[in-house]
Tab-separated table of C-alpha atoms in Angstrom:
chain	number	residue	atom	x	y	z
K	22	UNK	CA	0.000	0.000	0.000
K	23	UNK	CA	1.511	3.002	-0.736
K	24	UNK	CA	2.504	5.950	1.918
K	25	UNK	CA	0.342	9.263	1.716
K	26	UNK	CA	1.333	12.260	0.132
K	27	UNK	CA	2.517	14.760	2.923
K	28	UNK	CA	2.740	18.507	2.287
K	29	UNK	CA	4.280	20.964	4.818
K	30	UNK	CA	2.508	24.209	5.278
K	31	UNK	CA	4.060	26.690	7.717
K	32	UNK	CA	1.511	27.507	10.171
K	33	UNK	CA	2.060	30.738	12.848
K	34	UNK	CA	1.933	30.340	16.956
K	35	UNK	CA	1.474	33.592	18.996
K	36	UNK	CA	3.954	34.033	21.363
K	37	UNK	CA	3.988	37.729	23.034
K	38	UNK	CA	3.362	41.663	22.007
K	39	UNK	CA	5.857	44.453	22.167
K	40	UNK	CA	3.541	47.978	22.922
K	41	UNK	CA	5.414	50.546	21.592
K	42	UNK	CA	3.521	54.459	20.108
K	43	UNK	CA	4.219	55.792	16.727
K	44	UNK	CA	5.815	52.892	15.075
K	45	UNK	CA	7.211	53.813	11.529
K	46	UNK	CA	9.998	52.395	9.946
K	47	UNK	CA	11.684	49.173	10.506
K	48	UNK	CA	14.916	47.290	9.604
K	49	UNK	CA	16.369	43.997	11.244
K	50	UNK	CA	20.360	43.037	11.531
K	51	UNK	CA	22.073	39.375	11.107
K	52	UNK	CA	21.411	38.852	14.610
K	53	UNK	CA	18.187	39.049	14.491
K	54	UNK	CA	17.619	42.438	16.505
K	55	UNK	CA	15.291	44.999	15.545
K	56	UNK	CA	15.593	48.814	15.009
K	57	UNK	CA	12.081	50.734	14.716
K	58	UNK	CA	12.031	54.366	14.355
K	59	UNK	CA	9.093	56.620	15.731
K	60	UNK	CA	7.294	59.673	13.721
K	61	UNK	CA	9.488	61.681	15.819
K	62	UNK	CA	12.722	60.038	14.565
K	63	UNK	CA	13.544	57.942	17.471
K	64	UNK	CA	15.532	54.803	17.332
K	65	UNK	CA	14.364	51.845	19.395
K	66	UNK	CA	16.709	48.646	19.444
K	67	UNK	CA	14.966	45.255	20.532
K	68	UNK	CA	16.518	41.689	21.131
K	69	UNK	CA	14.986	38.674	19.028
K	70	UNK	CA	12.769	38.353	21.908
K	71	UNK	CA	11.283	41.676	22.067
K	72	UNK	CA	12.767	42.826	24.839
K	73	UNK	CA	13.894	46.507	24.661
K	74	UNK	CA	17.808	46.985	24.729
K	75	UNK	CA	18.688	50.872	23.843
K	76	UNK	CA	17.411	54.128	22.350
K	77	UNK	CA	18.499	56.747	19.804
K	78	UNK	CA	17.325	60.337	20.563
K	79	UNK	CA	18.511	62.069	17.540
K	80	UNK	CA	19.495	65.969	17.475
K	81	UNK	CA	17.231	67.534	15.269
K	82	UNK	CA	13.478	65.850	15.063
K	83	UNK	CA	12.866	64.941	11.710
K	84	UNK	CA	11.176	61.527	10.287
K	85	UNK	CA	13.634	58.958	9.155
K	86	UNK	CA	13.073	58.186	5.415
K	87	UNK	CA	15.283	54.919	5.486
K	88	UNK	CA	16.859	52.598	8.198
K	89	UNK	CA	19.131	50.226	7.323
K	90	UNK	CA	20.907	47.677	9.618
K	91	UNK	CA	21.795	44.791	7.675
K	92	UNK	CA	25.160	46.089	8.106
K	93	UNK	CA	25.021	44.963	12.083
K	94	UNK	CA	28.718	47.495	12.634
K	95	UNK	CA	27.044	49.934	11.060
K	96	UNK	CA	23.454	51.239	11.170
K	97	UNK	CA	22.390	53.777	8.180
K	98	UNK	CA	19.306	56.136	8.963
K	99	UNK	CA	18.546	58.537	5.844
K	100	UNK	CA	16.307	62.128	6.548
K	101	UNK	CA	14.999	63.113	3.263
K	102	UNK	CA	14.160	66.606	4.624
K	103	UNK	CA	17.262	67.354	5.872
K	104	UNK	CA	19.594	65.792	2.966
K	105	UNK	CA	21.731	64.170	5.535
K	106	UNK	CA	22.116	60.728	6.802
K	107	UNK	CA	23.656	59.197	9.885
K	108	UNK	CA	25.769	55.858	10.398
K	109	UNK	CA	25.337	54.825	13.705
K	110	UNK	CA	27.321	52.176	15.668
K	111	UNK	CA	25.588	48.908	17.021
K	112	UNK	CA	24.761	50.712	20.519
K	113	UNK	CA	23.551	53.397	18.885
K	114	UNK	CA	25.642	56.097	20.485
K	115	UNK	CA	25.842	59.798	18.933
K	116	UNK	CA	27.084	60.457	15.754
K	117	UNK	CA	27.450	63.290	13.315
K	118	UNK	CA	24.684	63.841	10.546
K	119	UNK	CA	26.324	63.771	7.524
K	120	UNK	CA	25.176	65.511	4.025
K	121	UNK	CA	24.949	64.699	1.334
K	122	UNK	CA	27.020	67.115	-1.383
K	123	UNK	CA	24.600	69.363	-3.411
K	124	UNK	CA	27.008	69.630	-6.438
K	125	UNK	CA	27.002	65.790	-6.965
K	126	UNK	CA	23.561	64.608	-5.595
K	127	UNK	CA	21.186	67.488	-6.474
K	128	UNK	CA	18.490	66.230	-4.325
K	129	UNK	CA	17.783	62.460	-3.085
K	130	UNK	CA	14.913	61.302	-2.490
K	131	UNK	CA	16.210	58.436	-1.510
K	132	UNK	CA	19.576	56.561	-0.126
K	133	UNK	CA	21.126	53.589	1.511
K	134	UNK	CA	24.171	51.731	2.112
K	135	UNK	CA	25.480	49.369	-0.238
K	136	UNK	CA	27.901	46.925	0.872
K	137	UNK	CA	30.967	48.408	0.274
K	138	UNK	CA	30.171	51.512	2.763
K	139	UNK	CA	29.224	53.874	0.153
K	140	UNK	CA	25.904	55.304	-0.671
K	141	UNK	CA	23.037	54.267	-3.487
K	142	UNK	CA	20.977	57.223	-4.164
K	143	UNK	CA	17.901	57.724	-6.049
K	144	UNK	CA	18.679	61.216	-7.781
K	145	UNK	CA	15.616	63.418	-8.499
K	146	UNK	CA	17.364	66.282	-9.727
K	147	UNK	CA	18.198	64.385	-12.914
K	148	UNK	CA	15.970	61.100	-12.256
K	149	UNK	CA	18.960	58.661	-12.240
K	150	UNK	CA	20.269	55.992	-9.685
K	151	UNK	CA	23.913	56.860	-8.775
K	152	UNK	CA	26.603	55.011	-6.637
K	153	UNK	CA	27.973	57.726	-4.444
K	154	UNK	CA	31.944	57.772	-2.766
K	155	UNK	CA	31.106	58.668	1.086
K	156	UNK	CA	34.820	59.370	1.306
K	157	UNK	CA	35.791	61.158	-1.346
K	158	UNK	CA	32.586	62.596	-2.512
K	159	UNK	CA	32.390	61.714	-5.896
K	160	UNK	CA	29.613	59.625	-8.012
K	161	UNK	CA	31.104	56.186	-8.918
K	162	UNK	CA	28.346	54.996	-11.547
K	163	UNK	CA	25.133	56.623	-12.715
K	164	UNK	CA	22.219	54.949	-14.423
K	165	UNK	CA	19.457	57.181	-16.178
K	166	UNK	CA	16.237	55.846	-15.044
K	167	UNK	CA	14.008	57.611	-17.661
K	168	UNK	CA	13.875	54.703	-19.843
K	169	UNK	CA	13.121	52.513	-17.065
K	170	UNK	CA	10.558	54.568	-15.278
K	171	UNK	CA	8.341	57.239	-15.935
K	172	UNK	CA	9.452	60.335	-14.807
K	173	UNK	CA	5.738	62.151	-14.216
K	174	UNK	CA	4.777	58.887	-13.053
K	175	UNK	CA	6.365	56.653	-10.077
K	176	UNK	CA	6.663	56.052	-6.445
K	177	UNK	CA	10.092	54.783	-5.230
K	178	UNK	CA	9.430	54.164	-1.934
K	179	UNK	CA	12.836	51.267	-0.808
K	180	UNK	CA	15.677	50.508	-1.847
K	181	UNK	CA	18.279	47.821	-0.849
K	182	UNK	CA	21.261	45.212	-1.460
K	183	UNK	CA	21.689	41.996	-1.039
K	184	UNK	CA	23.337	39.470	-2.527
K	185	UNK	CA	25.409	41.629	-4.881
K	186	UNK	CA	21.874	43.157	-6.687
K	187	UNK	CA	20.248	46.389	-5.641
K	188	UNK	CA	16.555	46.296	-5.168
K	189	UNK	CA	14.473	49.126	-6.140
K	190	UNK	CA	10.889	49.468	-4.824
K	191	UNK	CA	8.305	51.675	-7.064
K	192	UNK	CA	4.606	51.379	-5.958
K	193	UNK	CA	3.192	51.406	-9.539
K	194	UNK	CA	5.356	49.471	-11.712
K	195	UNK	CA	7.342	46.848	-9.226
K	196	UNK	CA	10.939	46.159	-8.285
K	197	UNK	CA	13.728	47.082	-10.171
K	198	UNK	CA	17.265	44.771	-10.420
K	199	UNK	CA	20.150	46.612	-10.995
K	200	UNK	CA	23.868	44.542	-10.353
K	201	UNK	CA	26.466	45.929	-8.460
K	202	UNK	CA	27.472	48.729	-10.990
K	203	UNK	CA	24.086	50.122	-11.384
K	204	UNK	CA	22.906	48.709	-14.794
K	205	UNK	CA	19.419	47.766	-15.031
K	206	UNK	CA	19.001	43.852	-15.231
K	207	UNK	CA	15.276	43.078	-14.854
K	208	UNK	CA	11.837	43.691	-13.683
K	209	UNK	CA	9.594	41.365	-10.608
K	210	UNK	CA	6.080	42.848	-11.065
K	211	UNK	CA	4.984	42.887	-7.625
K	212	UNK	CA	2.906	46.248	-8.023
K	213	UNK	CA	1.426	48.413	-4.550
K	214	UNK	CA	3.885	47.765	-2.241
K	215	UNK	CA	5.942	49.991	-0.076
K	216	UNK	CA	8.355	47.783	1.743
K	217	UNK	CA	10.666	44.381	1.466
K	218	UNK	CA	13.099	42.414	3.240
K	219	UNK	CA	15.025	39.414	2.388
K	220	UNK	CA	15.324	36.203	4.477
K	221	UNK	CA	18.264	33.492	2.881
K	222	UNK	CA	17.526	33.258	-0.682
K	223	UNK	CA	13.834	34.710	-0.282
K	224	UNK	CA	12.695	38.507	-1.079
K	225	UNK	CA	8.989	38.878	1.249
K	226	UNK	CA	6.443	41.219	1.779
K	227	UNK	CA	3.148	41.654	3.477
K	228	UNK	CA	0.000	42.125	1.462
K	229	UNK	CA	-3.419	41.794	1.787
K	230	UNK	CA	-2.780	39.897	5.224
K	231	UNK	CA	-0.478	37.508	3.886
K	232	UNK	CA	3.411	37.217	3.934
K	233	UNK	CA	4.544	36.498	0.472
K	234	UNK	CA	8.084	34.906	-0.325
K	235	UNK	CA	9.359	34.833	-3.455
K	236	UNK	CA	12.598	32.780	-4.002
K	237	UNK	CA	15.243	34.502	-6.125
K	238	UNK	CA	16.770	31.819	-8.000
K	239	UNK	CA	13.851	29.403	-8.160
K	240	UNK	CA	11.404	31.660	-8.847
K	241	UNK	CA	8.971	29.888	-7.053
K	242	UNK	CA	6.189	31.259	-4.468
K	243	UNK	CA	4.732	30.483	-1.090
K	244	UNK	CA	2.790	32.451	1.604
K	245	UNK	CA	1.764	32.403	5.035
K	246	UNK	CA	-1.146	33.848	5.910
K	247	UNK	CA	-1.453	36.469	8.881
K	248	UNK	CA	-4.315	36.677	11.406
K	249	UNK	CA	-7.409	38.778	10.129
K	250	UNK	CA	-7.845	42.291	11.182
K	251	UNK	CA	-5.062	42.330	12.573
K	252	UNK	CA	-3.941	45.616	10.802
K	253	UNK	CA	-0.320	45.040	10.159
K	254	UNK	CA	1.835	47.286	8.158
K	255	UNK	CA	5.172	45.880	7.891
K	256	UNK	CA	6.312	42.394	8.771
K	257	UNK	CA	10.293	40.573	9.229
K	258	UNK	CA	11.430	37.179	9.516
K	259	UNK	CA	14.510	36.018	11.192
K	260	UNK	CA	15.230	31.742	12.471
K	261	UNK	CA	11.379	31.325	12.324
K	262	UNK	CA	10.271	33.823	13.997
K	263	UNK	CA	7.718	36.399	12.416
K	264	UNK	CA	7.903	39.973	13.943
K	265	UNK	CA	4.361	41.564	12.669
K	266	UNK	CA	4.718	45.812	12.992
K	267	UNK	CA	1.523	47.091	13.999
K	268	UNK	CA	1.551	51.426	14.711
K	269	UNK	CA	1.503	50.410	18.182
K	270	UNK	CA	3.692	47.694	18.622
K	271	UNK	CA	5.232	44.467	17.608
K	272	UNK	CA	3.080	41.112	17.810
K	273	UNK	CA	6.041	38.280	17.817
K	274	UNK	CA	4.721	34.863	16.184
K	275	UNK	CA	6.728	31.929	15.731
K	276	UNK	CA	6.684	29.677	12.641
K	277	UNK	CA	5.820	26.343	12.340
K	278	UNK	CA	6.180	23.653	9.972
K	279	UNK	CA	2.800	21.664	10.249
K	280	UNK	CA	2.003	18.436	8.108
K	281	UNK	CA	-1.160	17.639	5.282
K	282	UNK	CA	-1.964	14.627	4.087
């Protein structure tokens, strides 16, 4: 007789809430901690377990565009408003902003670290992606992105590196893959989205109450979905755990593997 088909489905088990006020954005470094920033620009470090470990009180209140901690040495906060961004050290102690140089980035609307320590920037002054020297303040590569985008008509809302490609987030058209160099390499057409993070070799996102992954060499897709009315807005994954970003905290689910016939 032969032995039933089994399928695993991953399944999520509540484990605790973090309260927190005024939750914006969010980032997540190889150790699993967290970094959430408050509508006030305030940077709140948490342990994999929730548990709060330090805060940043920056100098000037403005709301951070971009955090970034992938890096884990280095942290990378970006204030649109202000042109400047800071790189803060993994306790978070007081650093200088630093701006960005008017003659070679005429205004960015957005930037963040790539892994060599410089800066990618998305240019609107001339509506082009450049790489950007932090230490010698030059512009390394540039890529036009008229004839990628429409200039009257996008929404490029994240940006980030991984695995030597840069990932460009625009709300109406999808993500944009450009290689280390900034040339343009392809298009994934996941359209209304504002945010993505990467987990191993999957890219996911939350939508419509449901974590999507999308695998980046197999092209394949699977999805987990998230507890009704639960009105998340961001969502990261680290050693199966699920940390779900509501405005007013953190609901911490762990993930499951559980067996169909």
């Amino acid at each position: 007789m032969p032995l039933p088909f089994l399928q695993a489905q991953d399944t999520l088990i509540f484990v605790k809430s973090v309260p927190a006020i005024g939750l914006d954005k969010v980032s997540q470094d190889n150790y699993g901690h967290l970094y959430i920033s408050d509508k006030k620009g305030n940077i709140n470090k948490y342990d994999s377990t929730g548990k709060f470990l330090m805060n940043y009180s920056p100098q000037k209140l403005g709301m951070v565009t971009l955090l970034e901690a992938f890096n884990t040495i280095k942290i990378f906060v970006f204030y649109r408003d202000f042109q400047e961004y800071l790189m803060l050290e993994r306790f978070l102690g007081p650093m200088p902003y630093l701006p960005l140089k008017e003659e070679q980035i005429g205004f960015a609307r957005l930037a963040t670290l790539a892994n060599d320590y410089n800066l990618w920037v998305i240019d609107e002054t001339d509506f082009s992606l450049k790489k950007y020297d932090r230490q010698f303040n030059k512009v390394l590569y540039k890529t036009a992105l008229d004839l990628i985008l429409d200039a009257r008509d996008y929404d490029i809302t994240f940006l980030r590196e991984y695995q030597n490609n840069l990932y460009i987030n625009d709300r109406y058209s999808g993500i944009l893959v450009f290689d280390v160099f900034g040339s343009y390499k392809k298009k994934i057409s996941f359209k209304g989205l504002d945010f993505f993070a990467f987990h191993e070799d999957e890219m996911y996102y939350l939508q419509n109450d449901t974590i999507q992954f999308f695998h980046l060499y197999l092209l394949s897709n699977r999805s987990i979905p998230l507890p009704l009315k639960a009105k998340y807005v961001k969502v990261l994954v680290y050693n199966r755990k699920l940390y779900a970003i509501r405005p007013d905290g953190i609901d911490i689910y762990q993930i499951q593997k559980r067996w169909l016939l």
